[in-house]
Tab-separated table of C-alpha atoms in Angstrom:
chain	number	residue	atom	x	y	z
W	1	MET	CA	-87.337	-127.094	-255.905
W	2	LYS	CA	-84.360	-124.884	-255.307
W	3	LYS	CA	-86.301	-121.879	-256.533
W	4	ILE	CA	-89.199	-122.602	-254.206
W	5	LEU	CA	-86.797	-122.982	-251.240
W	6	ALA	CA	-85.083	-119.735	-252.133
W	7	LEU	CA	-88.456	-117.931	-252.273
W	8	VAL	CA	-89.459	-119.327	-248.866
W	9	ILE	CA	-86.178	-118.195	-247.291
W	10	ALA	CA	-86.450	-114.762	-248.869
W	11	GLY	CA	-89.997	-114.351	-247.581
W	12	THR	CA	-88.964	-115.369	-244.108
W	13	LEU	CA	-86.109	-112.872	-244.060
W	14	PHE	CA	-88.426	-110.095	-245.235
W	15	ALA	CA	-90.942	-110.902	-242.561
W	16	MET	CA	-88.256	-110.832	-239.866
W	17	SER	CA	-86.969	-107.476	-241.131
W	18	SER	CA	-90.482	-106.060	-240.950
W	19	LEU	CA	-90.906	-107.248	-237.365
W	20	CYS	CA	-87.612	-105.627	-236.293
W	21	VAL	CA	-88.617	-102.305	-237.819
W	22	CYS	CA	-92.016	-102.421	-236.145
W	23	ALA	CA	-90.438	-103.223	-232.770
W	24	THR	CA	-88.029	-100.308	-233.112
W	25	GLU	CA	-90.840	-97.920	-233.978
W	26	ASP	CA	-92.942	-99.165	-231.021
W	27	ALA	CA	-90.064	-98.664	-228.604
W	28	SER	CA	-89.428	-95.175	-229.945
W	29	THR	CA	-93.120	-94.354	-229.706
W	30	ALA	CA	-93.331	-95.709	-226.148
W	31	SER	CA	-90.468	-93.518	-225.014
W	32	SER	CA	-92.218	-90.374	-226.242
W	33	THR	CA	-95.719	-91.167	-225.002
W	34	PRO	CA	-97.125	-90.305	-221.540
W	35	GLY	CA	-97.355	-93.986	-220.765
W	36	GLY	CA	-93.722	-94.591	-221.593
W	37	SER	CA	-90.520	-93.971	-219.645
W	38	THR	CA	-91.006	-90.162	-219.225
W	39	SER	CA	-90.012	-90.184	-215.495
W	40	PRO	CA	-86.707	-88.455	-214.553
W	41	SER	CA	-83.599	-90.480	-214.995
W	42	LEU	CA	-81.542	-91.712	-212.020
W	43	PRO	CA	-78.952	-88.880	-212.261
W	44	GLU	CA	-81.783	-86.351	-212.213
W	45	LYS	CA	-83.265	-87.947	-209.110
W	46	ILE	CA	-79.855	-87.838	-207.385
W	47	ASP	CA	-79.520	-84.151	-208.248
W	48	GLU	CA	-82.966	-83.468	-206.784
W	49	LEU	CA	-82.128	-85.325	-203.542
W	50	GLU	CA	-78.796	-83.518	-203.184
W	51	GLU	CA	-80.532	-80.166	-203.656
W	52	GLN	CA	-83.134	-81.047	-201.011
W	53	LEU	CA	-80.394	-82.184	-198.622
W	54	ARG	CA	-78.531	-78.912	-199.111
W	55	LYS	CA	-81.692	-76.941	-198.330
W	56	ASN	CA	-82.294	-79.010	-195.179
W	57	GLN	CA	-78.723	-78.437	-194.008
W	58	GLU	CA	-79.090	-74.681	-194.503
W	59	GLU	CA	-82.354	-74.661	-192.546
W	60	ASN	CA	-80.793	-76.723	-189.714
W	61	ALA	CA	-77.778	-74.422	-189.549
W	62	LYS	CA	-80.044	-71.374	-189.282
W	63	MET	CA	-82.116	-73.053	-186.555
W	64	ILE	CA	-78.974	-73.933	-184.533
W	65	ALA	CA	-77.717	-70.352	-184.839
W	66	ASP	CA	-81.070	-69.002	-183.598
W	67	LEU	CA	-81.117	-71.400	-180.633
W	68	THR	CA	-77.520	-70.530	-179.735
W	69	LYS	CA	-78.372	-66.825	-179.670
W	70	GLN	CA	-81.412	-67.489	-177.474
W	71	VAL	CA	-79.251	-69.460	-174.988
W	72	GLN	CA	-76.672	-66.657	-174.889
W	73	ASP	CA	-79.375	-64.029	-174.304
W	74	LEU	CA	-80.916	-66.136	-171.531
W	75	THR	CA	-77.524	-66.624	-169.847
W	76	LYS	CA	-76.890	-62.878	-169.871
W	77	ALA	CA	-80.351	-62.251	-168.387
W	78	VAL	CA	-79.743	-64.740	-165.540
W	79	GLN	CA	-76.334	-63.232	-164.749
W	80	ALA	CA	-77.835	-59.740	-164.693
W	81	SER	CA	-80.619	-60.929	-162.381
W	82	GLN	CA	-78.140	-62.501	-159.941
W	83	SER	CA	-76.035	-59.353	-159.948
W	84	ASN	CA	-79.089	-57.183	-159.197
W	85	LYS	CA	-79.918	-59.419	-156.225
W	86	GLY	CA	-76.486	-58.793	-154.742
W	87	GLY	CA	-75.342	-62.404	-155.135
W	88	GLY	CA	-72.306	-61.640	-157.266
W	89	SER	CA	-68.880	-60.696	-156.046
W	90	GLN	CA	-68.497	-57.760	-158.418
W	91	PRO	CA	-69.692	-54.314	-157.379
W	92	LYS	CA	-72.992	-53.262	-158.891
W	93	LYS	CA	-73.377	-50.275	-161.128
W	94	SER	CA	-75.563	-47.339	-160.305
W	95	SER	CA	-79.206	-47.941	-161.233
W	96	GLY	CA	-79.608	-44.415	-162.545
W	97	ASN	CA	-82.393	-43.574	-160.058
W	98	GLY	CA	-80.233	-42.279	-157.222
W	99	GLY	CA	-79.020	-45.680	-155.966
W	100	SER	CA	-75.381	-46.718	-155.866
W	101	SER	CA	-73.333	-49.881	-155.607
W	102	SER	CA	-72.326	-48.890	-152.056
W	103	ASP	CA	-75.983	-48.587	-150.971
W	104	SER	CA	-76.793	-51.985	-152.477
W	105	LYS	CA	-73.816	-53.622	-150.746
W	106	ASN	CA	-74.755	-52.097	-147.379
W	107	ASN	CA	-78.337	-53.307	-147.780
W	108	PHE	CA	-77.077	-56.802	-148.585
W	109	TYR	CA	-74.867	-56.787	-145.485
W	110	ALA	CA	-77.720	-55.574	-143.288
W	111	ARG	CA	-80.121	-58.256	-144.572
W	112	ASN	CA	-77.592	-61.010	-143.876
W	113	ASN	CA	-76.203	-59.706	-140.553
W	114	LEU	CA	-72.772	-58.947	-141.992
W	115	VAL	CA	-70.239	-56.161	-141.496
W	116	GLY	CA	-67.627	-55.484	-144.144
W	117	TYR	CA	-64.281	-53.801	-143.697
W	118	GLY	CA	-61.803	-53.725	-146.568
W	119	ASN	CA	-61.704	-57.241	-147.998
W	120	ASN	CA	-63.018	-58.848	-144.809
W	121	ILE	CA	-66.547	-59.779	-143.754
W	122	VAL	CA	-67.717	-60.703	-140.245
W	123	GLY	CA	-71.099	-62.354	-139.717
W	124	GLN	CA	-73.069	-64.152	-137.010
W	125	GLY	CA	-75.477	-66.938	-137.915
W	126	GLY	CA	-77.248	-67.495	-134.601
W	127	HIS	CA	-77.323	-70.480	-132.202
W	128	VAL	CA	-75.311	-68.559	-129.620
W	129	GLU	CA	-74.686	-70.562	-126.458
W	130	ILE	CA	-76.255	-68.488	-123.689
W	131	ASN	CA	-75.201	-69.189	-120.093
W	132	GLY	CA	-73.849	-72.593	-121.094
W	133	GLY	CA	-76.821	-73.781	-123.164
W	134	ARG	CA	-77.601	-73.754	-126.881
W	135	SER	CA	-80.214	-71.309	-128.064
W	136	ASN	CA	-81.705	-69.751	-131.169
W	137	VAL	CA	-80.326	-66.331	-130.226
W	138	THR	CA	-78.518	-64.355	-132.911
W	139	PHE	CA	-76.124	-61.567	-132.060
W	140	VAL	CA	-76.965	-58.629	-134.291
W	141	LEU	CA	-73.932	-56.975	-135.874
W	142	SER	CA	-73.524	-53.347	-136.884
W	143	THR	CA	-70.773	-51.052	-138.092
W	144	SER	CA	-68.752	-49.468	-135.307
W	145	PRO	CA	-68.274	-45.694	-134.944
W	146	TYR	CA	-65.349	-44.164	-136.786
W	147	GLY	CA	-63.574	-43.391	-133.503
W	148	ASP	CA	-63.634	-47.066	-132.506
W	149	LEU	CA	-62.236	-48.025	-135.904
W	150	THR	CA	-59.366	-45.562	-135.529
W	151	SER	CA	-58.627	-46.871	-132.051
W	152	ALA	CA	-58.675	-50.484	-133.301
W	153	ASN	CA	-56.148	-49.625	-136.007
W	154	SER	CA	-53.855	-48.187	-133.344
W	155	LEU	CA	-54.294	-51.332	-131.265
W	156	ALA	CA	-53.353	-53.536	-134.225
W	157	GLY	CA	-50.167	-51.553	-134.683
W	158	THR	CA	-49.345	-51.898	-130.988
W	159	VAL	CA	-49.657	-55.696	-131.019
W	160	LYS	CA	-47.868	-55.857	-134.400
W	161	GLY	CA	-50.905	-57.392	-136.025
W	162	THR	CA	-53.277	-56.737	-138.926
W	163	LEU	CA	-56.776	-55.441	-138.279
W	164	LEU	CA	-59.359	-57.643	-140.004
W	165	ASN	CA	-62.607	-56.032	-138.907
W	166	VAL	CA	-64.384	-54.038	-136.213
W	167	VAL	CA	-68.034	-54.749	-135.322
W	168	SER	CA	-70.539	-53.861	-132.639
W	169	THR	CA	-72.866	-56.528	-131.194
W	170	SER	CA	-76.328	-56.529	-129.626
W	171	SER	CA	-79.146	-58.962	-128.833
W	172	PRO	CA	-82.353	-57.007	-128.184
W	173	GLY	CA	-84.473	-58.583	-125.480
W	174	VAL	CA	-81.842	-61.168	-124.507
W	175	ALA	CA	-79.669	-60.782	-121.410
W	176	PHE	CA	-76.752	-63.072	-120.610
W	177	GLN	CA	-73.886	-63.541	-118.211
W	178	THR	CA	-71.762	-65.655	-120.531
W	179	ALA	CA	-72.033	-66.364	-124.223
W	180	LYS	CA	-70.103	-68.576	-126.616
W	181	VAL	CA	-70.401	-66.960	-130.033
W	182	ASN	CA	-69.382	-68.415	-133.369
W	183	PHE	CA	-68.427	-65.550	-135.686
W	184	TYR	CA	-67.932	-65.994	-139.409
W	185	VAL	CA	-64.669	-64.200	-140.285
W	186	SER	CA	-63.765	-64.437	-143.948
W	187	GLY	CA	-60.177	-65.226	-144.844
W	188	VAL	CA	-59.267	-66.991	-141.610
W	189	VAL	CA	-57.397	-70.264	-142.212
W	190	ASP	CA	-56.494	-73.176	-139.974
W	191	GLY	CA	-53.494	-72.257	-137.835
W	192	ASP	CA	-54.209	-68.505	-137.927
W	193	ASN	CA	-53.630	-66.505	-134.745
W	194	ILE	CA	-56.688	-64.282	-134.338
W	195	ALA	CA	-56.898	-62.089	-131.260
W	196	VAL	CA	-60.323	-60.648	-130.402
W	197	TYR	CA	-60.474	-57.460	-128.328
W	198	GLN	CA	-63.527	-55.767	-126.827
W	199	LEU	CA	-63.752	-52.089	-126.021
W	200	GLN	CA	-64.671	-51.886	-122.330
W	201	GLY	CA	-64.694	-48.544	-120.516
W	202	GLY	CA	-62.551	-46.965	-123.203
W	203	LYS	CA	-59.914	-49.734	-123.063
W	204	TRP	CA	-59.362	-52.759	-125.294
W	205	VAL	CA	-59.667	-56.039	-123.380
W	206	GLN	CA	-58.690	-59.320	-125.038
W	207	LEU	CA	-61.419	-61.966	-124.995
W	208	PRO	CA	-60.804	-65.711	-124.748
W	209	THR	CA	-61.256	-67.671	-127.985
W	210	ALA	CA	-62.638	-71.218	-127.882
W	211	GLU	CA	-61.769	-72.149	-131.454
W	212	ILE	CA	-60.125	-70.730	-134.573
W	213	ARG	CA	-60.712	-72.567	-137.831
W	214	ARG	CA	-61.254	-71.792	-141.491
W	215	ASP	CA	-63.511	-68.707	-141.750
W	216	HIS	CA	-64.638	-69.002	-138.115
W	217	VAL	CA	-63.593	-67.596	-134.758
W	218	VAL	CA	-65.489	-68.768	-131.644
W	219	VAL	CA	-65.357	-66.211	-128.828
W	220	TYR	CA	-66.399	-66.141	-125.168
W	221	MET	CA	-68.230	-62.931	-124.221
W	222	SER	CA	-69.805	-61.577	-121.039
W	223	ARG	CA	-71.269	-58.362	-122.456
W	224	HIS	CA	-72.023	-56.611	-125.722
W	225	GLY	CA	-69.794	-53.959	-127.216
W	226	THR	CA	-67.325	-53.209	-129.977
W	227	LEU	CA	-65.089	-56.107	-131.080
W	228	ALA	CA	-61.823	-55.892	-133.007
W	229	PHE	CA	-60.587	-58.980	-134.880
W	230	ILE	CA	-56.803	-58.809	-135.331
W	231	ARG	CA	-54.463	-61.307	-136.989
W	232	VAL	CA	-51.359	-61.432	-134.792
W	233	PRO	CA	-47.991	-63.231	-135.147
W	234	VAL	CA	-48.460	-65.143	-131.889
W	235	LEU	CA	-51.702	-65.616	-129.994
W	236	ALA	CA	-50.979	-64.678	-126.405
W	237	ALA	CA	-52.910	-66.204	-123.540
W	238	VAL	CA	-55.639	-64.023	-122.095
W	239	THR	CA	-54.928	-62.908	-118.538
W	240	GLY	CA	-57.668	-61.848	-116.211
């Protein structure tokens, strides 16, 4: 009986050993067959994703650099266009075809009814009050003759003031007895004393001013002629 039991146990152990060996061989075979676990391992997948991410970052960086350069080029083109139109405050360079910055500035002044002298600009934007009523009349401004400019400088020295500008006025086709004219005068500030003189018969006659405020001087006129805008220490009353 003991021998039979020992044989049964031995057979069982042998059978179990055989099954373990077969299972090990099947697992080894499965790992080497196309149907087994031949896909990349997790670390390999992570490496692949990191490599792809690096490539994407490089491509994005290159794209951002290209877009930045395009924006910079466009900005330069817009600034150059504005400068060529005379909108900038810096003098324009010669175009190389006979033009000059001075010609361009003078053309800009003429188009906008402005007269420049030194750092000052005088302009007239229309809506002149003619004979006591509002109108759409614009007084046209032009540069005064050199002799008038020299005389205005002498006048400024006499009244101990500073000459701002000298302009000549006209209004083709429009006659008036009295006119209230709002002149744009750059650099004027509230509280400034601005005396306006008109050359009449070879003499400078002070004109009455209705208002002096920032960048504006409102003047009463009864005729056209050459005007001198002078900043003076004290604004004296006009005597007739």
